[in-house]
CSV table of N, CA and C in Angstrom, one decimal:
chain,number,residue,atom,x,y,z
Q,1,PRO,N,0.8,-1.2,0.0
Q,1,PRO,CA,0.0,0.0,0.0
Q,1,PRO,C,0.8,1.3,0.0
Q,2,GLY,N,2.2,1.1,0.1
Q,2,GLY,CA,3.0,2.3,0.1
Q,2,GLY,C,2.9,3.1,1.4
Q,3,GLY,N,2.7,2.4,2.5
Q,3,GLY,CA,2.7,3.1,3.8
Q,3,GLY,C,2.2,2.1,4.9
Q,4,GLY,N,2.0,2.6,6.1
Q,4,GLY,CA,1.5,1.8,7.1
Q,4,GLY,C,1.1,2.6,8.3
Q,5,ILE,N,0.6,2.0,9.3
Q,5,ILE,CA,0.1,2.7,10.5
Q,5,ILE,C,1.3,2.7,11.5
Q,6,ASP,N,1.6,3.9,12.1
Q,6,ASP,CA,2.7,4.0,13.0
Q,6,ASP,C,2.2,3.6,14.4
Q,7,SER,N,3.1,3.8,15.4
Q,7,SER,CA,2.8,3.4,16.8
Q,7,SER,C,1.7,4.2,17.4
Q,8,ASN,N,1.4,5.4,16.8
Q,8,ASN,CA,0.3,6.2,17.3
Q,8,ASN,C,-1.0,5.9,16.6
Q,9,GLY,N,-1.1,5.0,15.7
Q,9,GLY,CA,-2.3,4.6,15.0
Q,9,GLY,C,-2.6,5.5,13.8
Q,10,LYS,N,-1.6,6.3,13.4
Q,10,LYS,CA,-1.8,7.2,12.3
Q,10,LYS,C,-1.1,6.6,11.1
Q,11,TRP,N,-1.7,6.9,9.9
Q,11,TRP,CA,-1.1,6.5,8.6
Q,11,TRP,C,0.1,7.2,8.3
Q,12,LYS,N,1.2,6.5,7.9
Q,12,LYS,CA,2.4,7.1,7.5
Q,12,LYS,C,2.8,6.6,6.1
Q,13,ASN,N,2.9,7.5,5.2
Q,13,ASN,CA,3.3,7.2,3.8
Q,13,ASN,C,4.8,6.7,3.8
Q,14,SER,N,5.1,5.8,2.9
Q,14,SER,CA,6.5,5.4,2.7
Q,14,SER,C,7.2,6.4,1.8
Q,15,LYS,N,8.5,6.1,1.6
Q,15,LYS,CA,9.2,7.0,0.7
Q,15,LYS,C,8.6,6.9,-0.7
Q,16,LYS,N,8.8,8.0,-1.4
Q,16,LYS,CA,8.1,8.0,-2.7
Q,16,LYS,C,8.6,6.9,-3.7
Q,17,LYS,N,9.8,6.5,-3.6
Q,17,LYS,CA,10.4,5.5,-4.5
Q,17,LYS,C,10.0,4.1,-4.0
Q,18,PHE,N,9.3,3.9,-3.0
Q,18,PHE,CA,9.0,2.6,-2.4
Q,18,PHE,C,8.0,1.8,-3.2
Q,19,PHE,N,8.3,0.6,-3.4
Q,19,PHE,CA,7.2,-0.3,-3.9
Q,19,PHE,C,7.3,-1.6,-3.0
Q,20,LEU,N,8.3,-2.4,-3.3
Q,20,LEU,CA,8.5,-3.6,-2.4
Q,20,LEU,C,10.0,-3.7,-2.1
Q,21,PRO,N,10.3,-4.0,-0.8
Q,21,PRO,CA,11.7,-4.2,-0.5
Q,21,PRO,C,12.3,-5.3,-1.2
Q,22,VAL,N,13.6,-5.2,-1.7
Q,22,VAL,CA,14.3,-6.2,-2.4
Q,22,VAL,C,14.3,-7.5,-1.7
Q,23,LYS,N,14.6,-7.4,-0.4
Q,23,LYS,CA,14.7,-8.7,0.4
Q,23,LYS,C,13.4,-9.5,0.4
Q,24,VAL,N,12.3,-8.8,0.5
Q,24,VAL,CA,11.0,-9.4,0.4
Q,24,VAL,C,10.7,-10.1,-0.9
Q,25,VAL,N,11.0,-9.3,-2.0
Q,25,VAL,CA,10.8,-9.8,-3.4
Q,25,VAL,C,11.7,-11.0,-3.6
Q,26,SER,N,12.9,-10.9,-3.1
Q,26,SER,CA,13.9,-12.0,-3.3
Q,26,SER,C,13.4,-13.3,-2.6
Q,27,LYS,N,12.9,-13.2,-1.4
Q,27,LYS,CA,12.4,-14.4,-0.7
Q,27,LYS,C,11.1,-15.0,-1.4
Q,28,LEU,N,10.2,-14.1,-1.8
Q,28,LEU,CA,9.0,-14.5,-2.5
Q,28,LEU,C,9.4,-15.2,-3.8
Q,29,PHE,N,10.3,-14.6,-4.6
Q,29,PHE,CA,10.6,-15.2,-5.9
Q,29,PHE,C,11.3,-16.5,-5.7
Q,30,LYS,N,12.2,-16.7,-4.7
Q,30,LYS,CA,12.8,-17.9,-4.4
Q,30,LYS,C,11.8,-19.0,-4.1
Q,31,GLY,N,10.9,-18.7,-3.2
Q,31,GLY,CA,9.9,-19.6,-2.8
Q,31,GLY,C,9.0,-20.1,-3.9
Q,32,LYS,N,8.5,-19.1,-4.7
Q,32,LYS,CA,7.6,-19.4,-5.8
Q,32,LYS,C,8.4,-20.2,-6.9
Q,33,PHE,N,9.6,-19.8,-7.2
Q,33,PHE,CA,10.4,-20.4,-8.3
Q,33,PHE,C,10.6,-21.9,-7.9
Q,34,LEU,N,11.1,-22.1,-6.7
Q,34,LEU,CA,11.4,-23.5,-6.3
Q,34,LEU,C,10.2,-24.3,-6.1
Q,35,SER,N,9.1,-23.7,-5.7
Q,35,SER,CA,7.8,-24.5,-5.5
Q,35,SER,C,7.3,-25.0,-6.9
Q,36,TYR,N,7.3,-24.1,-7.9
Q,36,TYR,CA,6.9,-24.5,-9.2
Q,36,TYR,C,7.9,-25.5,-9.9
Q,37,THR,N,9.2,-25.4,-9.5
Q,37,THR,CA,10.2,-26.3,-10.1
Q,37,THR,C,9.9,-27.7,-9.5
Q,38,LYS,N,9.6,-27.8,-8.2
Q,38,LYS,CA,9.3,-29.1,-7.6
Q,38,LYS,C,8.0,-29.7,-8.2
Q,39,LYS,N,7.0,-28.8,-8.4
Q,39,LYS,CA,5.7,-29.3,-8.9
Q,39,LYS,C,5.9,-29.9,-10.3
Q,40,ASN,N,6.8,-29.3,-11.1
Q,40,ASN,CA,7.0,-29.7,-12.5
Q,40,ASN,C,8.1,-30.8,-12.6
Q,41,PHE,N,8.5,-31.4,-11.5
Q,41,PHE,CA,9.6,-32.3,-11.4
Q,41,PHE,C,9.4,-33.5,-12.5
Q,42,GLU,N,8.2,-34.0,-12.5
Q,42,GLU,CA,8.0,-35.2,-13.4
Q,42,GLU,C,8.1,-34.8,-14.9
Q,43,GLN,N,7.6,-33.6,-15.2
Q,43,GLN,CA,7.7,-33.1,-16.6
Q,43,GLN,C,9.1,-32.9,-17.0
Q,44,ARG,N,10.0,-32.7,-16.1
Q,44,ARG,CA,11.4,-32.3,-16.4
Q,44,ARG,C,12.3,-33.6,-16.7
Q,45,LYS,N,11.7,-34.7,-16.5
Q,45,LYS,CA,12.3,-36.0,-16.9
Q,45,LYS,C,13.7,-36.2,-16.2
Q,46,ILE,N,13.8,-35.7,-14.9
Q,46,ILE,CA,15.0,-35.9,-14.2
Q,46,ILE,C,15.0,-37.3,-13.5
Q,47,LYS,N,16.0,-38.1,-13.8
Q,47,LYS,CA,16.0,-39.5,-13.3
Q,47,LYS,C,16.4,-39.6,-11.9
Q,48,ASP,N,17.3,-38.9,-11.4
Q,48,ASP,CA,17.8,-39.0,-10.0
Q,48,ASP,C,17.1,-38.1,-9.1
Q,49,LYS,N,16.1,-38.6,-8.4
Q,49,LYS,CA,15.2,-37.8,-7.5
Q,49,LYS,C,16.0,-37.3,-6.3
Q,50,GLU,N,16.9,-38.1,-5.8
Q,50,GLU,CA,17.7,-37.7,-4.6
Q,50,GLU,C,18.6,-36.5,-5.0
Q,51,GLN,N,19.2,-36.6,-6.2
Q,51,GLN,CA,20.1,-35.5,-6.6
Q,51,GLN,C,19.3,-34.2,-6.8
Q,52,PHE,N,18.1,-34.4,-7.4
Q,52,PHE,CA,17.2,-33.2,-7.6
Q,52,PHE,C,16.9,-32.6,-6.3
Q,53,GLN,N,16.5,-33.4,-5.3
Q,53,GLN,CA,16.2,-32.8,-4.0
Q,53,GLN,C,17.4,-32.2,-3.3
Q,54,GLU,N,18.6,-32.7,-3.5
Q,54,GLU,CA,19.8,-32.0,-3.0
Q,54,GLU,C,19.9,-30.6,-3.6
Q,55,ILE,N,19.7,-30.6,-4.9
Q,55,ILE,CA,19.8,-29.3,-5.6
Q,55,ILE,C,18.8,-28.3,-5.1
Q,56,ILE,N,17.5,-28.8,-4.9
Q,56,ILE,CA,16.5,-27.9,-4.4
Q,56,ILE,C,16.8,-27.4,-3.0
Q,57,ASN,N,17.3,-28.3,-2.1
Q,57,ASN,CA,17.7,-28.0,-0.8
Q,57,ASN,C,18.8,-26.9,-0.8
Q,58,SER,N,19.7,-27.1,-1.6
Q,58,SER,CA,20.9,-26.2,-1.8
Q,58,SER,C,20.4,-24.8,-2.2
Q,59,CYS,N,19.4,-24.8,-3.1
Q,59,CYS,CA,18.8,-23.5,-3.6
Q,59,CYS,C,18.1,-22.8,-2.5
Q,60,TYR,N,17.3,-23.6,-1.6
Q,60,TYR,CA,16.6,-23.0,-0.5
Q,60,TYR,C,17.5,-22.4,0.5
Q,61,SER,N,18.7,-23.0,0.7
Q,61,SER,CA,19.6,-22.6,1.8
Q,61,SER,C,20.4,-21.3,1.4
Q,62,LYS,N,20.3,-20.9,0.1
Q,62,LYS,CA,21.1,-19.7,-0.3
Q,62,LYS,C,20.2,-18.5,-0.3
Q,63,ASP,N,20.8,-17.3,-0.1
Q,63,ASP,CA,20.1,-16.0,-0.2
Q,63,ASP,C,20.0,-15.7,-1.7
Q,64,TRP,N,18.9,-15.4,-2.1
Q,64,TRP,CA,18.7,-15.0,-3.5
Q,64,TRP,C,18.5,-13.4,-3.5
Q,65,VAL,N,19.1,-12.8,-4.6
Q,65,VAL,CA,18.9,-11.4,-4.7
Q,65,VAL,C,18.2,-11.1,-6.0
Q,66,VAL,N,17.0,-10.6,-5.9
Q,66,VAL,CA,16.2,-10.2,-7.1
Q,66,VAL,C,16.4,-8.8,-7.4
Q,67,TYR,N,16.9,-8.4,-8.5
Q,67,TYR,CA,17.1,-7.0,-8.9
Q,67,TYR,C,15.9,-6.6,-9.7
Q,68,THR,N,15.3,-5.5,-9.2
Q,68,THR,CA,14.1,-5.0,-9.9
Q,68,THR,C,14.4,-3.6,-10.4
Q,69,LYS,N,13.8,-3.2,-11.5
Q,69,LYS,CA,14.0,-1.9,-12.0
Q,69,LYS,C,12.7,-1.4,-12.7
Q,70,LYS,N,12.7,-0.2,-13.1
Q,70,LYS,CA,11.5,0.4,-13.7
Q,70,LYS,C,11.2,-0.4,-15.0
Q,71,PRO,N,9.9,-0.5,-15.3
Q,71,PRO,CA,9.5,-1.2,-16.5
Q,71,PRO,C,10.1,-0.5,-17.8
Q,72,MET,N,10.3,-1.2,-18.8
Q,72,MET,CA,10.8,-0.7,-20.0
Q,72,MET,C,9.7,0.0,-20.8
Q,73,LYS,N,10.1,0.9,-21.7
Q,73,LYS,CA,9.1,1.7,-22.4
Q,73,LYS,C,8.3,0.9,-23.4
Q,74,SER,N,8.9,-0.2,-24.0
Q,74,SER,CA,8.1,-0.9,-25.0
Q,74,SER,C,8.8,-2.3,-25.2
Q,75,ALA,N,8.1,-3.2,-25.9
Q,75,ALA,CA,8.6,-4.5,-26.2
Q,75,ALA,C,9.9,-4.4,-26.9
Q,76,LYS,N,10.1,-3.4,-27.8
Q,76,LYS,CA,11.4,-3.2,-28.5
Q,76,LYS,C,12.5,-3.0,-27.6
Q,77,HIS,N,12.3,-2.2,-26.5
Q,77,HIS,CA,13.3,-2.0,-25.5
Q,77,HIS,C,13.7,-3.3,-24.7
Q,78,VAL,N,12.6,-4.1,-24.4
Q,78,VAL,CA,12.8,-5.3,-23.7
Q,78,VAL,C,13.7,-6.3,-24.5
Q,79,VAL,N,13.4,-6.4,-25.8
Q,79,VAL,CA,14.1,-7.3,-26.7
Q,79,VAL,C,15.6,-6.9,-26.8
Q,80,LYS,N,15.8,-5.6,-27.0
Q,80,LYS,CA,17.2,-5.0,-27.1
Q,80,LYS,C,17.9,-5.3,-25.8
Q,81,TYR,N,17.3,-5.1,-24.6
Q,81,TYR,CA,17.9,-5.3,-23.3
Q,81,TYR,C,18.3,-6.8,-23.2
Q,82,LEU,N,17.4,-7.7,-23.4
Q,82,LEU,CA,17.6,-9.1,-23.2
Q,82,LEU,C,18.7,-9.6,-24.2
Q,83,GLY,N,18.6,-9.1,-25.4
Q,83,GLY,CA,19.6,-9.5,-26.5
Q,83,GLY,C,21.0,-9.3,-26.0
Q,84,ARG,N,21.3,-8.3,-25.2
Q,84,ARG,CA,22.7,-8.1,-24.7
Q,84,ARG,C,23.2,-9.3,-23.8
Q,85,TYR,N,22.2,-10.0,-23.2
Q,85,TYR,CA,22.5,-11.1,-22.3
Q,85,TYR,C,22.3,-12.5,-22.9
Q,86,THR,N,21.3,-12.6,-23.7
Q,86,THR,CA,21.0,-14.0,-24.2
Q,86,THR,C,21.9,-14.4,-25.3
Q,87,HIS,N,22.6,-13.5,-26.0
Q,87,HIS,CA,23.4,-13.9,-27.1
Q,87,HIS,C,24.9,-13.9,-26.7
Q,88,ARG,N,25.2,-13.9,-25.5
Q,88,ARG,CA,26.6,-13.9,-25.0
Q,88,ARG,C,27.0,-15.4,-24.8
Q,89,ILE,N,28.3,-15.6,-24.9
Q,89,ILE,CA,28.9,-16.9,-24.6
Q,89,ILE,C,29.5,-16.8,-23.2
Q,90,ALA,N,29.2,-17.8,-22.4
Q,90,ALA,CA,29.7,-17.7,-21.0
Q,90,ALA,C,31.2,-17.6,-21.0
Q,91,ILE,N,31.9,-18.5,-21.7
Q,91,ILE,CA,33.4,-18.5,-21.8
Q,91,ILE,C,33.7,-18.7,-23.3
Q,92,SER,N,34.3,-17.7,-23.9
Q,92,SER,CA,34.6,-17.9,-25.3
Q,92,SER,C,35.7,-18.9,-25.5
Q,93,ASN,N,35.8,-19.4,-26.7
Q,93,ASN,CA,36.9,-20.4,-27.0
Q,93,ASN,C,38.3,-19.9,-26.8
Q,94,ALA,N,38.5,-18.6,-27.0
Q,94,ALA,CA,39.8,-18.0,-26.8
Q,94,ALA,C,40.2,-18.1,-25.3
Q,95,ARG,N,39.3,-18.1,-24.4
Q,95,ARG,CA,39.6,-18.2,-23.0
Q,95,ARG,C,39.8,-19.6,-22.5
Q,96,LEU,N,39.4,-20.6,-23.3
Q,96,LEU,CA,39.6,-22.0,-22.8
Q,96,LEU,C,41.0,-22.4,-23.1
Q,97,LYS,N,41.7,-22.9,-22.0
Q,97,LYS,CA,43.1,-23.3,-22.1
Q,97,LYS,C,43.3,-24.8,-22.2
Q,98,LYS,N,42.6,-25.6,-21.4
Q,98,LYS,CA,42.7,-27.0,-21.6
Q,98,LYS,C,41.6,-27.7,-20.9
Q,99,TYR,N,41.4,-29.0,-21.3
Q,99,TYR,CA,40.4,-29.9,-20.7
Q,99,TYR,C,41.0,-31.2,-20.6
Q,100,GLU,N,41.2,-31.6,-19.3
Q,100,GLU,CA,41.7,-33.0,-19.1
Q,100,GLU,C,41.2,-33.5,-17.7
Q,101,ASP,N,41.0,-34.8,-17.6
Q,101,ASP,CA,40.6,-35.4,-16.4
Q,101,ASP,C,39.3,-34.8,-15.9
Q,102,ASN,N,38.4,-34.5,-16.8
Q,102,ASN,CA,37.1,-33.9,-16.5
Q,102,ASN,C,37.2,-32.5,-15.8
Q,103,LYS,N,38.2,-31.8,-16.1
Q,103,LYS,CA,38.4,-30.5,-15.6
Q,103,LYS,C,38.7,-29.5,-16.7
Q,104,VAL,N,38.2,-28.3,-16.6
Q,104,VAL,CA,38.3,-27.3,-17.6
Q,104,VAL,C,39.1,-26.1,-17.0
Q,105,THR,N,40.2,-25.7,-17.7
Q,105,THR,CA,41.0,-24.6,-17.3
Q,105,THR,C,40.7,-23.4,-18.3
Q,106,PHE,N,40.5,-22.2,-17.7
Q,106,PHE,CA,40.2,-21.1,-18.6
Q,106,PHE,C,40.8,-19.8,-18.0
Q,107,SER,N,41.0,-18.8,-18.8
Q,107,SER,CA,41.5,-17.6,-18.3
Q,107,SER,C,40.4,-16.6,-17.9
Q,108,TYR,N,40.7,-15.7,-17.0
Q,108,TYR,CA,39.8,-14.7,-16.6
Q,108,TYR,C,40.6,-13.4,-16.1
Q,109,LYS,N,39.9,-12.3,-16.1
Q,109,LYS,CA,40.5,-11.1,-15.6
Q,109,LYS,C,40.1,-10.9,-14.1
Q,110,ASP,N,41.1,-10.8,-13.3
Q,110,ASP,CA,40.8,-10.5,-11.8
Q,110,ASP,C,40.8,-9.0,-11.6
Q,111,TYR,N,39.6,-8.5,-11.5
Q,111,TYR,CA,39.5,-7.0,-11.3
Q,111,TYR,C,39.9,-6.6,-9.9
Q,112,SER,N,39.9,-7.5,-9.0
Q,112,SER,CA,40.3,-7.1,-7.6
Q,112,SER,C,41.9,-7.2,-7.5
Q,113,ASP,N,42.6,-7.6,-8.5
Q,113,ASP,CA,44.0,-7.7,-8.4
Q,113,ASP,C,44.6,-7.0,-9.6
Q,114,HIS,N,44.2,-5.7,-9.8
Q,114,HIS,CA,44.8,-4.8,-10.8
Q,114,HIS,C,44.6,-5.4,-12.2
Q,115,ASN,N,43.4,-6.0,-12.5
Q,115,ASN,CA,43.1,-6.6,-13.8
Q,115,ASN,C,44.0,-7.6,-14.4
Q,116,GLN,N,44.7,-8.3,-13.5
Q,116,GLN,CA,45.6,-9.4,-14.0
Q,116,GLN,C,44.9,-10.5,-14.6
Q,117,ILE,N,45.4,-11.1,-15.7
Q,117,ILE,CA,44.9,-12.2,-16.3
Q,117,ILE,C,45.3,-13.5,-15.5
Q,118,LYS,N,44.4,-14.3,-15.1
Q,118,LYS,CA,44.7,-15.5,-14.3
Q,118,LYS,C,44.0,-16.7,-14.9
Q,119,GLU,N,44.3,-17.8,-14.4
Q,119,GLU,CA,43.7,-19.1,-14.9
Q,119,GLU,C,42.9,-19.7,-13.7
Q,120,MET,N,41.8,-20.4,-14.0
Q,120,MET,CA,41.0,-21.1,-13.0
Q,120,MET,C,40.7,-22.4,-13.6
Q,121,THR,N,40.7,-23.5,-12.8
Q,121,THR,CA,40.3,-24.8,-13.2
Q,121,THR,C,39.1,-25.2,-12.4
Q,122,LEU,N,38.1,-25.7,-13.1
Q,122,LEU,CA,36.9,-26.2,-12.4
Q,122,LEU,C,36.5,-27.6,-13.0
Q,123,ASP,N,35.7,-28.3,-12.2
Q,123,ASP,CA,35.2,-29.6,-12.7
Q,123,ASP,C,34.3,-29.2,-13.9
Q,124,ASP,N,34.2,-30.1,-14.9
Q,124,ASP,CA,33.5,-29.8,-16.1
Q,124,ASP,C,32.0,-29.6,-15.8
Q,125,THR,N,31.5,-30.2,-14.7
Q,125,THR,CA,30.0,-30.0,-14.4
Q,125,THR,C,29.8,-28.6,-13.9
Q,126,GLU,N,30.7,-28.0,-13.3
Q,126,GLU,CA,30.6,-26.6,-12.9
Q,126,GLU,C,30.5,-25.7,-14.1
């Protein structure tokens, strides 16, 4: 409602930019998203139910941050915005250094260490 009743029983308006606190939206989104994911479990054709439940439990135990911003002006703006993210490659071929023993090594720029180029090795499933 953009406000509430104070300790004196009087209505107090919230700040003008208020809609929903990010923490509240984040918890609601996490709950709804994981609830629907569990409901649709059978449709997803996941064979290992124990592994699926471990993933769900792991997701519930983490804090989620939902970023909200003002609505875009038109569908054209939405497509342009999403296009910047959906057509990117997570790790380009030029950054892949080697793959052996089910591990992938790739280069990355460490912004916290004066933009030095470093290498990281992860399990291929990560």
